[in-house]
């Protein structure tokens, strides 16, 4: 019987592990499909406090993991494939094996939507990004491209004009999903050029391990051309990793966990942390803060029950 099982090993899960381990709760962290979370896909992180020279994303996550292990946290490689929160103890199925636990912290994150191109995947962290606030700074006076048509795409494009020489916004349809105010803001920004009815077909150059250009295809005219670009930002949404909790944990229509205050879900003893609930900020530091909150909630919950 476990005191706490933490699902996810990004900033939220690892911070929750540090706090619950220091409280002598001997947490078990299930690493998940994407061990290390979104930070494992980034290179240099310059906005996490305490690292004046910056730190590589995978190194930051690994440091947190070691810190948690030093206090007695246990890490289990694998993914949660099923859960049963209908009665206590809660049951969590990791790769076919059921575990029992008094509390659960869901820190399973949200996965960025990608175009699905092999060249795009090979260049994640080398010019391809899903986070403008994380990586925009690296593209000062560079040519930037943003893919998407919603509010987040407009927001990212506007934000990136602070750094880039110019920003090209590419959308596959001729109409945008973005709200009028966000769309108008982008349209009136002199640094932003919009390409509608257009898709990215290829990202260059994998051999150089660097984004240098993209191949574009206008779906209306059939025109295909190569455009030079230094940074490609995907803003086509995120998918919260909540499928295994469906029908048990309350979520919004997009699948993000609905908070019941603090780090609480609709089930007492099950807590949330990080991007699985946060659709606004999605930063390493906010995920860590949320992991701390969930750990303290779990600790107080167990203490009230005499554990």
JSON list of N, CA, C and O in Angstrom, two decimals, residues 131-168:
[
{"chain": "A", "resi": 131, "resn": "UNK", "atom": "N", "xyz": [6.42, 26.54, -27.75]},
{"chain": "A", "resi": 131, "resn": "UNK", "atom": "CA", "xyz": [6.28, 27.51, -26.65]},
{"chain": "A", "resi": 131, "resn": "UNK", "atom": "C", "xyz": [7.05, 28.80, -26.94]},
{"chain": "A", "resi": 131, "resn": "UNK", "atom": "O", "xyz": [8.27, 28.85, -26.80]},
{"chain": "A", "resi": 132, "resn": "UNK", "atom": "N", "xyz": [6.31, 29.84, -27.33]},
{"chain": "A", "resi": 132, "resn": "UNK", "atom": "CA", "xyz": [6.94, 31.13, -27.67]},
{"chain": "A", "resi": 132, "resn": "UNK", "atom": "C", "xyz": [7.57, 31.79, -26.45]},
{"chain": "A", "resi": 132, "resn": "UNK", "atom": "O", "xyz": [8.67, 32.34, -26.53]},
{"chain": "A", "resi": 133, "resn": "UNK", "atom": "N", "xyz": [6.88, 31.72, -25.30]},
{"chain": "A", "resi": 133, "resn": "UNK", "atom": "CA", "xyz": [7.44, 32.38, -24.11]},
{"chain": "A", "resi": 133, "resn": "UNK", "atom": "C", "xyz": [8.70, 31.68, -23.62]},
{"chain": "A", "resi": 133, "resn": "UNK", "atom": "O", "xyz": [9.55, 32.29, -22.99]},
{"chain": "A", "resi": 134, "resn": "UNK", "atom": "N", "xyz": [8.81, 30.36, -23.94]},
{"chain": "A", "resi": 134, "resn": "UNK", "atom": "CA", "xyz": [10.03, 29.63, -23.55]},
{"chain": "A", "resi": 134, "resn": "UNK", "atom": "C", "xyz": [11.20, 29.97, -24.47]},
{"chain": "A", "resi": 134, "resn": "UNK", "atom": "O", "xyz": [12.33, 30.15, -24.01]},
{"chain": "A", "resi": 135, "resn": "UNK", "atom": "N", "xyz": [10.93, 30.02, -25.77]},
{"chain": "A", "resi": 135, "resn": "UNK", "atom": "CA", "xyz": [12.01, 30.01, -26.75]},
{"chain": "A", "resi": 135, "resn": "UNK", "atom": "C", "xyz": [12.14, 31.25, -27.63]},
{"chain": "A", "resi": 135, "resn": "UNK", "atom": "O", "xyz": [13.08, 31.37, -28.42]},
{"chain": "A", "resi": 136, "resn": "UNK", "atom": "N", "xyz": [11.18, 32.19, -27.53]},
{"chain": "A", "resi": 136, "resn": "UNK", "atom": "CA", "xyz": [11.19, 33.37, -28.40]},
{"chain": "A", "resi": 136, "resn": "UNK", "atom": "C", "xyz": [12.47, 34.17, -28.34]},
{"chain": "A", "resi": 136, "resn": "UNK", "atom": "O", "xyz": [12.98, 34.66, -29.36]},
{"chain": "A", "resi": 137, "resn": "UNK", "atom": "N", "xyz": [13.04, 34.27, -27.15]},
{"chain": "A", "resi": 137, "resn": "UNK", "atom": "CA", "xyz": [14.24, 35.07, -26.92]},
{"chain": "A", "resi": 137, "resn": "UNK", "atom": "C", "xyz": [15.40, 34.66, -27.83]},
{"chain": "A", "resi": 137, "resn": "UNK", "atom": "O", "xyz": [16.24, 35.48, -28.21]},
{"chain": "A", "resi": 138, "resn": "UNK", "atom": "N", "xyz": [15.45, 33.37, -28.20]},
{"chain": "A", "resi": 138, "resn": "UNK", "atom": "CA", "xyz": [16.56, 32.85, -29.01]},
{"chain": "A", "resi": 138, "resn": "UNK", "atom": "C", "xyz": [16.49, 33.29, -30.47]},
{"chain": "A", "resi": 138, "resn": "UNK", "atom": "O", "xyz": [17.40, 33.02, -31.25]},
{"chain": "A", "resi": 139, "resn": "UNK", "atom": "N", "xyz": [15.39, 33.96, -30.85]},
{"chain": "A", "resi": 139, "resn": "UNK", "atom": "CA", "xyz": [15.20, 34.30, -32.26]},
{"chain": "A", "resi": 139, "resn": "UNK", "atom": "C", "xyz": [15.21, 35.81, -32.50]},
{"chain": "A", "resi": 139, "resn": "UNK", "atom": "O", "xyz": [14.51, 36.32, -33.36]},
{"chain": "A", "resi": 140, "resn": "UNK", "atom": "N", "xyz": [16.04, 36.47, -31.73]},
{"chain": "A", "resi": 140, "resn": "UNK", "atom": "CA", "xyz": [16.18, 37.92, -31.88]},
{"chain": "A", "resi": 140, "resn": "UNK", "atom": "C", "xyz": [16.69, 38.25, -33.28]},
{"chain": "A", "resi": 140, "resn": "UNK", "atom": "O", "xyz": [17.69, 37.71, -33.73]},
{"chain": "A", "resi": 141, "resn": "UNK", "atom": "N", "xyz": [15.93, 39.12, -33.98]},
{"chain": "A", "resi": 141, "resn": "UNK", "atom": "CA", "xyz": [16.27, 39.56, -35.34]},
{"chain": "A", "resi": 141, "resn": "UNK", "atom": "C", "xyz": [16.33, 38.40, -36.34]},
{"chain": "A", "resi": 141, "resn": "UNK", "atom": "O", "xyz": [17.05, 38.46, -37.33]},
{"chain": "A", "resi": 142, "resn": "UNK", "atom": "N", "xyz": [15.56, 37.34, -36.06]},
{"chain": "A", "resi": 142, "resn": "UNK", "atom": "CA", "xyz": [15.51, 36.19, -36.97]},
{"chain": "A", "resi": 142, "resn": "UNK", "atom": "C", "xyz": [14.14, 36.13, -37.66]},
{"chain": "A", "resi": 142, "resn": "UNK", "atom": "O", "xyz": [13.20, 36.80, -37.26]},
{"chain": "A", "resi": 143, "resn": "UNK", "atom": "N", "xyz": [14.05, 35.25, -38.66]},
{"chain": "A", "resi": 143, "resn": "UNK", "atom": "CA", "xyz": [12.78, 35.04, -39.37]},
{"chain": "A", "resi": 143, "resn": "UNK", "atom": "C", "xyz": [12.02, 33.92, -38.66]},
{"chain": "A", "resi": 143, "resn": "UNK", "atom": "O", "xyz": [12.53, 32.81, -38.51]},
{"chain": "A", "resi": 144, "resn": "UNK", "atom": "N", "xyz": [10.80, 34.23, -38.26]},
{"chain": "A", "resi": 144, "resn": "UNK", "atom": "CA", "xyz": [10.01, 33.29, -37.46]},
{"chain": "A", "resi": 144, "resn": "UNK", "atom": "C", "xyz": [8.72, 32.94, -38.19]},
{"chain": "A", "resi": 144, "resn": "UNK", "atom": "O", "xyz": [8.12, 33.77, -38.87]},
{"chain": "A", "resi": 145, "resn": "UNK", "atom": "N", "xyz": [8.30, 31.68, -38.04]},
{"chain": "A", "resi": 145, "resn": "UNK", "atom": "CA", "xyz": [7.02, 31.25, -38.59]},
{"chain": "A", "resi": 145, "resn": "UNK", "atom": "C", "xyz": [6.19, 30.62, -37.48]},
{"chain": "A", "resi": 145, "resn": "UNK", "atom": "O", "xyz": [6.71, 29.87, -36.66]},
{"chain": "A", "resi": 146, "resn": "UNK", "atom": "N", "xyz": [4.89, 30.95, -37.45]},
{"chain": "A", "resi": 146, "resn": "UNK", "atom": "CA", "xyz": [3.96, 30.38, -36.49]},
{"chain": "A", "resi": 146, "resn": "UNK", "atom": "C", "xyz": [2.87, 29.65, -37.27]},
{"chain": "A", "resi": 146, "resn": "UNK", "atom": "O", "xyz": [2.34, 30.18, -38.24]},
{"chain": "A", "resi": 147, "resn": "UNK", "atom": "N", "xyz": [2.54, 28.43, -36.85]},
{"chain": "A", "resi": 147, "resn": "UNK", "atom": "CA", "xyz": [1.47, 27.67, -37.50]},
{"chain": "A", "resi": 147, "resn": "UNK", "atom": "C", "xyz": [0.28, 27.59, -36.56]},
{"chain": "A", "resi": 147, "resn": "UNK", "atom": "O", "xyz": [0.41, 27.18, -35.40]},
{"chain": "A", "resi": 148, "resn": "UNK", "atom": "N", "xyz": [-0.90, 28.00, -37.03]},
{"chain": "A", "resi": 148, "resn": "UNK", "atom": "CA", "xyz": [-2.11, 27.93, -36.22]},
{"chain": "A", "resi": 148, "resn": "UNK", "atom": "C", "xyz": [-3.11, 29.01, -36.60]},
{"chain": "A", "resi": 148, "resn": "UNK", "atom": "O", "xyz": [-2.77, 29.94, -37.33]},
{"chain": "A", "resi": 149, "resn": "UNK", "atom": "N", "xyz": [-4.33, 28.87, -36.10]},
{"chain": "A", "resi": 149, "resn": "UNK", "atom": "CA", "xyz": [-5.37, 29.84, -36.46]},
{"chain": "A", "resi": 149, "resn": "UNK", "atom": "C", "xyz": [-6.24, 30.29, -35.31]},
{"chain": "A", "resi": 149, "resn": "UNK", "atom": "O", "xyz": [-7.21, 31.02, -35.51]},
{"chain": "A", "resi": 150, "resn": "UNK", "atom": "N", "xyz": [-5.89, 29.86, -34.09]},
{"chain": "A", "resi": 150, "resn": "UNK", "atom": "CA", "xyz": [-6.67, 30.21, -32.91]},
{"chain": "A", "resi": 150, "resn": "UNK", "atom": "C", "xyz": [-6.06, 31.36, -32.13]},
{"chain": "A", "resi": 150, "resn": "UNK", "atom": "O", "xyz": [-5.08, 31.97, -32.55]},
{"chain": "A", "resi": 151, "resn": "UNK", "atom": "N", "xyz": [-6.64, 31.63, -30.96]},
{"chain": "A", "resi": 151, "resn": "UNK", "atom": "CA", "xyz": [-6.15, 32.72, -30.11]},
{"chain": "A", "resi": 151, "resn": "UNK", "atom": "C", "xyz": [-4.69, 32.52, -29.72]},
{"chain": "A", "resi": 151, "resn": "UNK", "atom": "O", "xyz": [-3.91, 33.47, -29.68]},
{"chain": "A", "resi": 152, "resn": "UNK", "atom": "N", "xyz": [-4.32, 31.27, -29.40]},
{"chain": "A", "resi": 152, "resn": "UNK", "atom": "CA", "xyz": [-2.93, 31.04, -28.96]},
{"chain": "A", "resi": 152, "resn": "UNK", "atom": "C", "xyz": [-1.95, 31.33, -30.09]},
{"chain": "A", "resi": 152, "resn": "UNK", "atom": "O", "xyz": [-0.85, 31.85, -29.86]},
{"chain": "A", "resi": 153, "resn": "UNK", "atom": "N", "xyz": [-2.34, 31.05, -31.34]},
{"chain": "A", "resi": 153, "resn": "UNK", "atom": "CA", "xyz": [-1.47, 31.34, -32.49]},
{"chain": "A", "resi": 153, "resn": "UNK", "atom": "C", "xyz": [-1.28, 32.85, -32.65]},
{"chain": "A", "resi": 153, "resn": "UNK", "atom": "O", "xyz": [-0.16, 33.33, -32.89]},
{"chain": "A", "resi": 154, "resn": "UNK", "atom": "N", "xyz": [-2.38, 33.62, -32.49]},
{"chain": "A", "resi": 154, "resn": "UNK", "atom": "CA", "xyz": [-2.29, 35.09, -32.59]},
{"chain": "A", "resi": 154, "resn": "UNK", "atom": "C", "xyz": [-1.43, 35.65, -31.46]},
{"chain": "A", "resi": 154, "resn": "UNK", "atom": "O", "xyz": [-0.59, 36.53, -31.67]},
{"chain": "A", "resi": 155, "resn": "UNK", "atom": "N", "xyz": [-1.64, 35.10, -30.26]},
{"chain": "A", "resi": 155, "resn": "UNK", "atom": "CA", "xyz": [-0.89, 35.56, -29.10]},
{"chain": "A", "resi": 155, "resn": "UNK", "atom": "C", "xyz": [0.60, 35.28, -29.27]},
{"chain": "A", "resi": 155, "resn": "UNK", "atom": "O", "xyz": [1.44, 36.14, -29.00]},
{"chain": "A", "resi": 156, "resn": "UNK", "atom": "N", "xyz": [0.93, 34.07, -29.73]},
{"chain": "A", "resi": 156, "resn": "UNK", "atom": "CA", "xyz": [2.33, 33.71, -29.93]},
{"chain": "A", "resi": 156, "resn": "UNK", "atom": "C", "xyz": [2.97, 34.56, -31.03]},
{"chain": "A", "resi": 156, "resn": "UNK", "atom": "O", "xyz": [4.09, 35.03, -30.89]},
{"chain": "A", "resi": 157, "resn": "UNK", "atom": "N", "xyz": [2.23, 34.78, -32.13]},
{"chain": "A", "resi": 157, "resn": "UNK", "atom": "CA", "xyz": [2.77, 35.59, -33.23]},
{"chain": "A", "resi": 157, "resn": "UNK", "atom": "C", "xyz": [3.05, 37.02, -32.76]},
{"chain": "A", "resi": 157, "resn": "UNK", "atom": "O", "xyz": [4.13, 37.57, -33.04]},
{"chain": "A", "resi": 158, "resn": "UNK", "atom": "N", "xyz": [2.10, 37.61, -32.04]},
{"chain": "A", "resi": 158, "resn": "UNK", "atom": "CA", "xyz": [2.30, 38.96, -31.51]},
{"chain": "A", "resi": 158, "resn": "UNK", "atom": "C", "xyz": [3.49, 39.01, -30.55]},
{"chain": "A", "resi": 158, "resn": "UNK", "atom": "O", "xyz": [4.33, 39.91, -30.63]},
{"chain": "A", "resi": 159, "resn": "UNK", "atom": "N", "xyz": [3.56, 38.03, -29.66]},
{"chain": "A", "resi": 159, "resn": "UNK", "atom": "CA", "xyz": [4.66, 37.98, -28.70]},
{"chain": "A", "resi": 159, "resn": "UNK", "atom": "C", "xyz": [6.01, 37.87, -29.41]},
{"chain": "A", "resi": 159, "resn": "UNK", "atom": "O", "xyz": [6.98, 38.54, -29.05]},
{"chain": "A", "resi": 160, "resn": "UNK", "atom": "N", "xyz": [6.07, 37.06, -30.45]},
{"chain": "A", "resi": 160, "resn": "UNK", "atom": "CA", "xyz": [7.34, 36.80, -31.15]},
{"chain": "A", "resi": 160, "resn": "UNK", "atom": "C", "xyz": [7.82, 38.00, -31.96]},
{"chain": "A", "resi": 160, "resn": "UNK", "atom": "O", "xyz": [9.01, 38.08, -32.29]},
{"chain": "A", "resi": 161, "resn": "UNK", "atom": "N", "xyz": [6.92, 38.96, -32.25]},
{"chain": "A", "resi": 161, "resn": "UNK", "atom": "CA", "xyz": [7.37, 40.17, -32.97]},
{"chain": "A", "resi": 161, "resn": "UNK", "atom": "C", "xyz": [8.29, 41.03, -32.10]},
{"chain": "A", "resi": 161, "resn": "UNK", "atom": "O", "xyz": [8.99, 41.89, -32.61]},
{"chain": "A", "resi": 162, "resn": "UNK", "atom": "N", "xyz": [8.29, 40.79, -30.80]},
{"chain": "A", "resi": 162, "resn": "UNK", "atom": "CA", "xyz": [9.24, 41.50, -29.92]},
{"chain": "A", "resi": 162, "resn": "UNK", "atom": "C", "xyz": [10.68, 41.11, -30.23]},
{"chain": "A", "resi": 162, "resn": "UNK", "atom": "O", "xyz": [11.61, 41.86, -29.96]},
{"chain": "A", "resi": 163, "resn": "UNK", "atom": "N", "xyz": [10.84, 39.91, -30.76]},
{"chain": "A", "resi": 163, "resn": "UNK", "atom": "CA", "xyz": [12.19, 39.39, -31.00]},
{"chain": "A", "resi": 163, "resn": "UNK", "atom": "C", "xyz": [12.51, 39.29, -32.48]},
{"chain": "A", "resi": 163, "resn": "UNK", "atom": "O", "xyz": [13.58, 39.72, -32.92]},
{"chain": "A", "resi": 164, "resn": "UNK", "atom": "N", "xyz": [11.62, 38.70, -33.25]},
{"chain": "A", "resi": 164, "resn": "UNK", "atom": "CA", "xyz": [11.92, 38.39, -34.65]},
{"chain": "A", "resi": 164, "resn": "UNK", "atom": "C", "xyz": [11.98, 39.60, -35.56]},
{"chain": "A", "resi": 164, "resn": "UNK", "atom": "O", "xyz": [11.36, 40.63, -35.30]},
{"chain": "A", "resi": 165, "resn": "UNK", "atom": "N", "xyz": [12.72, 39.44, -36.64]},
{"chain": "A", "resi": 165, "resn": "UNK", "atom": "CA", "xyz": [12.76, 40.45, -37.69]},
{"chain": "A", "resi": 165, "resn": "UNK", "atom": "C", "xyz": [11.39, 40.54, -38.35]},
{"chain": "A", "resi": 165, "resn": "UNK", "atom": "O", "xyz": [10.88, 41.61, -38.65]},
{"chain": "A", "resi": 166, "resn": "UNK", "atom": "N", "xyz": [10.79, 39.37, -38.58]},
{"chain": "A", "resi": 166, "resn": "UNK", "atom": "CA", "xyz": [9.43, 39.32, -39.11]},
{"chain": "A", "resi": 166, "resn": "UNK", "atom": "C", "xyz": [8.82, 37.98, -38.69]},
{"chain": "A", "resi": 166, "resn": "UNK", "atom": "O", "xyz": [9.53, 37.02, -38.38]},
{"chain": "A", "resi": 167, "resn": "UNK", "atom": "N", "xyz": [7.50, 37.92, -38.68]},
{"chain": "A", "resi": 167, "resn": "UNK", "atom": "CA", "xyz": [6.78, 36.71, -38.28]},
{"chain": "A", "resi": 167, "resn": "UNK", "atom": "C", "xyz": [5.75, 36.38, -39.36]},
{"chain": "A", "resi": 167, "resn": "UNK", "atom": "O", "xyz": [4.93, 37.23, -39.72]},
{"chain": "A", "resi": 168, "resn": "UNK", "atom": "N", "xyz": [5.81, 35.15, -39.88]},
{"chain": "A", "resi": 168, "resn": "UNK", "atom": "CA", "xyz": [4.83, 34.69, -40.85]},
{"chain": "A", "resi": 168, "resn": "UNK", "atom": "C", "xyz": [3.87, 33.73, -40.15]},
{"chain": "A", "resi": 168, "resn": "UNK", "atom": "O", "xyz": [4.31, 32.76, -39.51]}
]
